[in-house]
XYZ file of C-alpha atoms in Angstrom:
362
model
C 110.278 69.778 86.317
C 108.150 67.578 88.527
C 105.302 65.930 86.605
C 104.078 62.673 88.118
C 101.800 60.183 86.375
C 100.230 57.222 88.182
C 98.746 54.544 85.906
C 96.594 51.820 87.517
C 98.698 52.036 90.684
C 97.518 49.749 93.475
C 98.754 48.508 96.845
C 97.986 45.344 98.760
C 99.142 44.207 102.188
C 98.658 40.474 102.000
C 95.043 39.846 101.069
C 93.980 43.387 101.938
C 93.812 45.886 99.074
C 94.348 49.305 100.656
C 94.575 51.175 97.350
C 92.593 49.832 94.377
C 93.987 50.619 90.895
C 93.893 54.378 90.342
C 95.041 56.899 87.750
C 96.306 60.346 88.662
C 98.408 63.034 86.989
C 100.140 65.789 88.952
C 101.489 68.527 86.692
C 104.594 70.684 87.023
C 104.259 73.427 89.610
C 101.048 72.134 91.180
C 100.410 72.154 94.903
C 98.359 68.968 95.171
C 96.811 67.955 98.475
C 95.686 64.410 99.304
C 92.846 64.672 101.807
C 90.482 62.188 103.378
C 89.553 60.519 106.668
C 91.995 58.427 108.684
C 92.763 55.108 107.017
C 91.771 56.220 103.502
C 95.244 55.470 102.064
C 96.555 59.014 101.533
C 99.885 58.479 103.346
C 100.310 55.084 101.674
C 99.799 56.711 98.268
C 102.436 59.325 99.115
C 104.872 56.599 100.168
C 104.285 54.767 96.889
C 105.255 57.942 95.002
C 108.318 58.367 97.242
C 109.366 54.745 96.735
C 109.141 53.960 100.452
C 106.511 51.313 99.639
C 106.526 48.959 96.668
C 103.537 49.140 94.347
C 101.483 45.960 93.975
C 100.442 46.891 90.443
C 100.615 49.687 87.915
C 103.296 52.196 86.941
C 104.722 55.473 88.218
C 106.393 58.000 85.919
C 108.357 61.066 87.004
C 109.016 63.600 84.239
C 108.238 60.978 81.607
C 110.731 58.457 83.004
C 109.552 55.132 84.492
C 110.173 55.261 88.241
C 108.302 52.236 89.590
C 111.510 50.272 90.198
C 113.756 53.267 90.921
C 115.075 53.442 94.536
C 113.806 56.361 96.668
C 117.183 58.126 96.727
C 117.277 58.288 92.916
C 113.746 59.609 92.299
C 114.691 63.241 92.864
C 112.065 63.705 95.588
C 112.368 65.195 99.074
C 110.029 64.215 101.889
C 109.038 66.164 105.006
C 107.758 63.869 107.734
C 105.247 64.421 110.506
C 107.880 63.675 113.168
C 110.565 66.155 111.932
C 113.244 63.363 111.987
C 116.060 65.761 112.902
C 119.429 64.608 114.238
C 119.367 65.780 117.885
C 123.164 66.120 118.208
C 123.510 68.297 115.084
C 122.947 72.031 114.757
C 120.274 73.419 112.465
C 122.972 74.146 109.856
C 124.375 70.611 110.040
C 120.920 69.026 109.852
C 120.176 70.960 106.680
C 123.621 70.312 105.171
C 123.902 66.624 106.062
C 122.500 65.082 102.851
C 124.646 67.353 100.677
C 127.777 66.416 102.638
C 126.988 62.730 102.212
C 126.647 63.395 98.470
C 130.081 65.108 98.601
C 128.805 68.435 97.311
C 131.339 71.319 97.265
C 131.522 73.290 100.496
C 130.641 76.549 98.692
C 127.510 74.996 97.174
C 126.428 73.655 100.577
C 126.886 77.091 102.115
C 124.916 78.755 99.321
C 121.960 76.372 99.479
C 121.710 76.271 103.271
C 121.909 80.066 103.499
C 119.216 80.430 100.831
C 116.893 77.947 102.580
C 117.477 79.603 105.956
C 116.604 82.992 104.457
C 113.387 81.689 102.878
C 112.309 80.018 106.138
C 113.562 82.791 108.440
C 115.984 80.452 110.208
C 119.125 82.596 109.852
C 119.422 83.310 113.581
C 118.926 79.664 114.570
C 121.615 77.969 112.451
C 123.922 77.318 115.448
C 121.193 75.907 117.699
C 120.404 72.270 118.442
C 116.855 70.990 117.732
C 116.065 70.790 121.469
C 116.415 74.595 121.671
C 113.722 75.138 119.027
C 109.931 75.240 119.145
C 107.869 72.668 117.270
C 107.187 75.095 114.439
C 110.877 75.955 114.112
C 111.827 72.269 114.015
C 109.330 71.706 111.227
C 110.854 74.604 109.303
C 114.280 72.974 109.671
C 112.838 69.741 108.264
C 111.430 71.720 105.321
C 114.778 73.477 104.873
C 116.544 70.119 104.721
C 114.261 69.254 101.818
C 114.804 72.605 100.045
C 118.601 72.315 99.958
C 118.336 69.075 97.991
C 116.698 71.017 95.124
C 114.245 68.162 94.452
C 111.880 67.685 91.525
C 108.979 67.254 93.954
C 108.385 68.063 97.623
C 106.372 65.489 99.575
C 104.729 66.553 102.864
C 103.255 63.837 105.110
C 100.925 65.588 107.598
C 103.705 68.007 108.628
C 101.525 70.117 110.945
C 99.724 67.415 112.922
C 102.160 67.584 115.860
C 101.735 71.350 116.317
C 99.212 73.184 118.485
C 96.425 75.190 116.844
C 98.244 78.533 116.769
C 101.464 77.028 115.394
C 99.511 75.104 112.754
C 98.055 78.342 111.426
C 101.426 80.118 111.449
C 103.295 77.238 109.812
C 100.525 76.755 107.234
C 100.992 80.383 106.185
C 104.753 79.823 105.953
C 104.259 76.797 103.689
C 101.944 78.864 101.459
C 104.595 81.601 101.285
C 107.243 78.973 100.515
C 105.209 77.790 97.536
C 104.829 81.381 96.307
C 108.602 81.817 96.473
C 109.130 78.574 94.506
C 106.321 78.677 91.908
C 107.922 76.099 89.609
C 108.255 73.479 92.354
C 105.741 70.635 92.501
C 104.428 69.871 95.980
C 102.295 66.980 97.218
C 100.825 67.399 100.680
C 98.934 64.868 102.811
C 96.485 65.960 105.485
C 93.222 64.974 107.138
C 92.506 68.658 107.828
C 90.247 70.101 105.153
C 91.153 73.676 106.171
C 94.781 72.972 105.254
C 93.621 71.448 101.988
C 91.344 74.350 101.062
C 93.881 77.065 101.899
C 97.051 75.497 100.458
C 96.053 73.475 97.411
C 95.892 74.436 93.787
C 94.227 71.011 93.350
C 92.734 68.603 95.887
C 92.491 64.819 95.598
C 89.732 63.494 97.893
C 90.309 59.882 98.910
C 88.029 57.352 100.564
C 88.772 53.683 101.103
C 91.938 54.011 99.004
C 90.024 55.244 95.968
C 89.711 58.722 94.473
C 86.258 60.249 94.962
C 86.930 63.586 93.219
C 89.810 65.742 91.964
C 89.489 69.495 91.509
C 90.316 72.954 92.752
C 89.171 73.854 96.280
C 86.259 75.923 94.945
C 85.195 73.191 92.498
C 84.956 70.686 95.343
C 83.081 73.155 97.541
C 80.649 74.422 94.914
C 80.197 71.307 92.747
C 80.784 68.113 94.756
C 80.229 65.050 92.599
C 78.925 62.854 95.422
C 77.634 63.024 98.972
C 80.982 61.940 100.466
C 82.815 64.942 99.010
C 79.834 67.192 99.763
C 79.978 66.350 103.459
C 83.762 66.062 103.795
C 84.513 69.483 102.306
C 83.063 72.312 104.378
C 82.627 72.883 108.112
C 80.068 72.263 109.492
C 79.261 69.518 106.995
C 76.647 69.920 104.287
C 73.114 69.025 105.395
C 71.451 66.238 103.400
C 67.665 66.381 103.569
C 65.716 63.358 102.291
C 63.238 64.131 99.548
C 61.301 62.741 96.630
C 60.758 63.924 93.070
C 57.203 65.173 92.709
C 55.072 67.298 90.432
C 54.480 70.921 91.452
C 51.962 72.238 88.978
C 53.555 72.064 85.538
C 57.088 71.923 86.995
C 59.084 68.934 88.183
C 60.317 69.531 91.734
C 61.873 67.880 94.755
C 59.722 67.920 97.869
C 61.808 67.819 101.040
C 60.466 65.523 103.738
C 62.832 66.530 106.567
C 60.521 68.837 108.445
C 59.576 71.098 105.557
C 56.986 71.340 102.826
C 58.946 73.376 100.281
C 59.513 72.412 96.686
C 62.597 73.221 94.639
C 62.657 73.237 90.803
C 64.955 70.609 89.309
C 65.733 69.184 85.917
C 63.241 66.641 84.625
C 63.441 63.403 86.632
C 61.067 60.530 87.302
C 58.332 61.341 89.804
C 58.667 59.314 92.993
C 62.470 58.951 92.852
C 64.215 59.254 96.224
C 66.818 62.023 96.351
C 68.884 63.979 98.861
C 68.830 67.746 98.885
C 72.178 69.199 99.957
C 72.291 72.561 101.729
C 75.440 73.975 103.288
C 74.812 75.416 106.774
C 76.072 78.835 105.670
C 73.613 78.919 102.742
C 70.513 78.771 104.957
C 68.509 81.967 105.430
C 65.664 82.754 107.795
C 62.364 82.423 105.913
C 60.207 85.545 105.896
C 56.798 85.405 107.531
C 54.311 83.831 105.157
C 57.011 82.584 102.783
C 57.419 78.890 102.068
C 60.254 77.223 104.005
C 62.540 74.431 102.832
C 63.150 73.363 106.422
C 61.323 73.918 109.694
C 62.631 72.576 112.968
C 63.108 72.987 116.715
C 66.425 74.358 117.970
C 68.321 71.922 120.220
C 71.575 73.863 120.748
C 72.766 77.351 119.844
C 76.361 78.541 119.541
C 76.660 82.326 119.335
C 80.178 83.011 118.022
C 79.780 86.728 117.405
C 80.186 86.921 113.645
C 77.942 83.869 113.159
C 75.404 81.814 115.085
C 75.203 78.038 114.736
C 71.765 76.491 115.223
C 71.599 72.726 115.770
C 68.131 71.286 115.266
C 66.546 68.279 116.944
C 66.798 65.128 114.861
C 63.519 63.451 113.890
C 63.572 59.672 113.989
C 65.990 58.340 111.398
C 66.354 61.708 109.696
C 69.803 63.356 109.988
C 70.375 66.306 112.299
C 70.405 69.717 110.605
C 72.803 72.612 111.253
C 72.348 76.219 110.140
C 75.111 78.855 110.155
C 73.523 82.300 110.200
C 75.242 85.685 110.084
C 75.551 87.704 113.282
C 73.799 87.061 116.589
C 70.266 85.845 115.886
C 68.982 85.618 119.460
C 67.477 82.146 118.977
C 67.297 79.851 121.990
C 66.765 76.177 122.657
C 63.182 75.173 121.923
C 62.529 77.886 119.327
C 60.846 76.840 116.098
C 62.794 78.219 113.140
C 61.850 78.274 109.469
C 64.668 78.304 106.920
C 64.997 78.748 103.181
C 67.792 78.819 100.629
C 68.202 80.336 97.174
C 67.991 77.633 94.454
C 71.481 78.477 93.106
C 73.015 77.251 96.367
C 71.244 73.889 96.464
C 72.716 70.500 95.583
C 70.801 67.407 94.520
C 71.994 63.805 94.799
C 70.382 60.599 93.593
C 69.791 57.415 95.601
C 73.398 56.321 94.940
C 74.763 59.578 96.350
C 75.814 61.006 92.963
C 75.159 64.621 92.059
C 72.608 65.512 89.385
C 74.645 68.645 88.543
C 71.267 70.231 87.848
C 72.306 73.834 88.516
């Protein structure tokens, strides 16, 4: 059991409101990831759930029981920090067993839980070592093991991979995914600024900006149906292109005419002619336009990155218009200065109004 309900929860530091009132429900067994840019309030929100920060307003419930005033140690949560926070003079076994010893758990129960956690995290051969004899990834696994032995209602992860190098981040991310598979009933809340971690680990993602929630959904929902331009550009790498356009009439059909270097028109649901819009196209959804076919975008290549399986084309920006990036399959052979015409199938296009909200016209 690990259902968490936040009702109008807010946080202020003096006169500064870092988290405006928000509502959020995290169900039993979910792997929920808080993601967003630095300073968006994701770690603060996690600390409010953990009880490490006092809420300025609103209520927190854990498994139907009010927890807003409950001390951290009595909330039944276990937190894994970015900095490992291991005792340097204790062995791996003692680090993992410490909280249970303080709680005066039976020796047999401590042995059983530590052995089980070590097996899950493949730490059996390191139990007699001190933290200084371990790699960064192994230390993080010990920190996770210390949380597992407490048998918490909810696991809280605060950017646990940010101190690791790229290769270790990938390896440890896979281990955390495998940990969740081995504990399907456990609820996990994970904070990161890395969208790749969010997309690969989460069953549900909460996208935060300025302390507020911009969208909640599965990874594919956020990728395929972003509700606003912030989510559209935050999820996905490289970011979604936003081409300025206007609603116009194309024969008997309402359409958006893109003004960012192209003359193409794209059918849309009925809107008012003359309205300013943004047409969203993910770099990987661009295709080279056939000779004689109408192009959505036409531009001059500024930089190419041939990566083998894909080629990234960066186009010269025009005045105040945003730069455009295309991610094409294979090695295209394009060079700086080439003029390239691109198109995209209508099913892959996104349309946003002047306030940055999606029309959901597909």
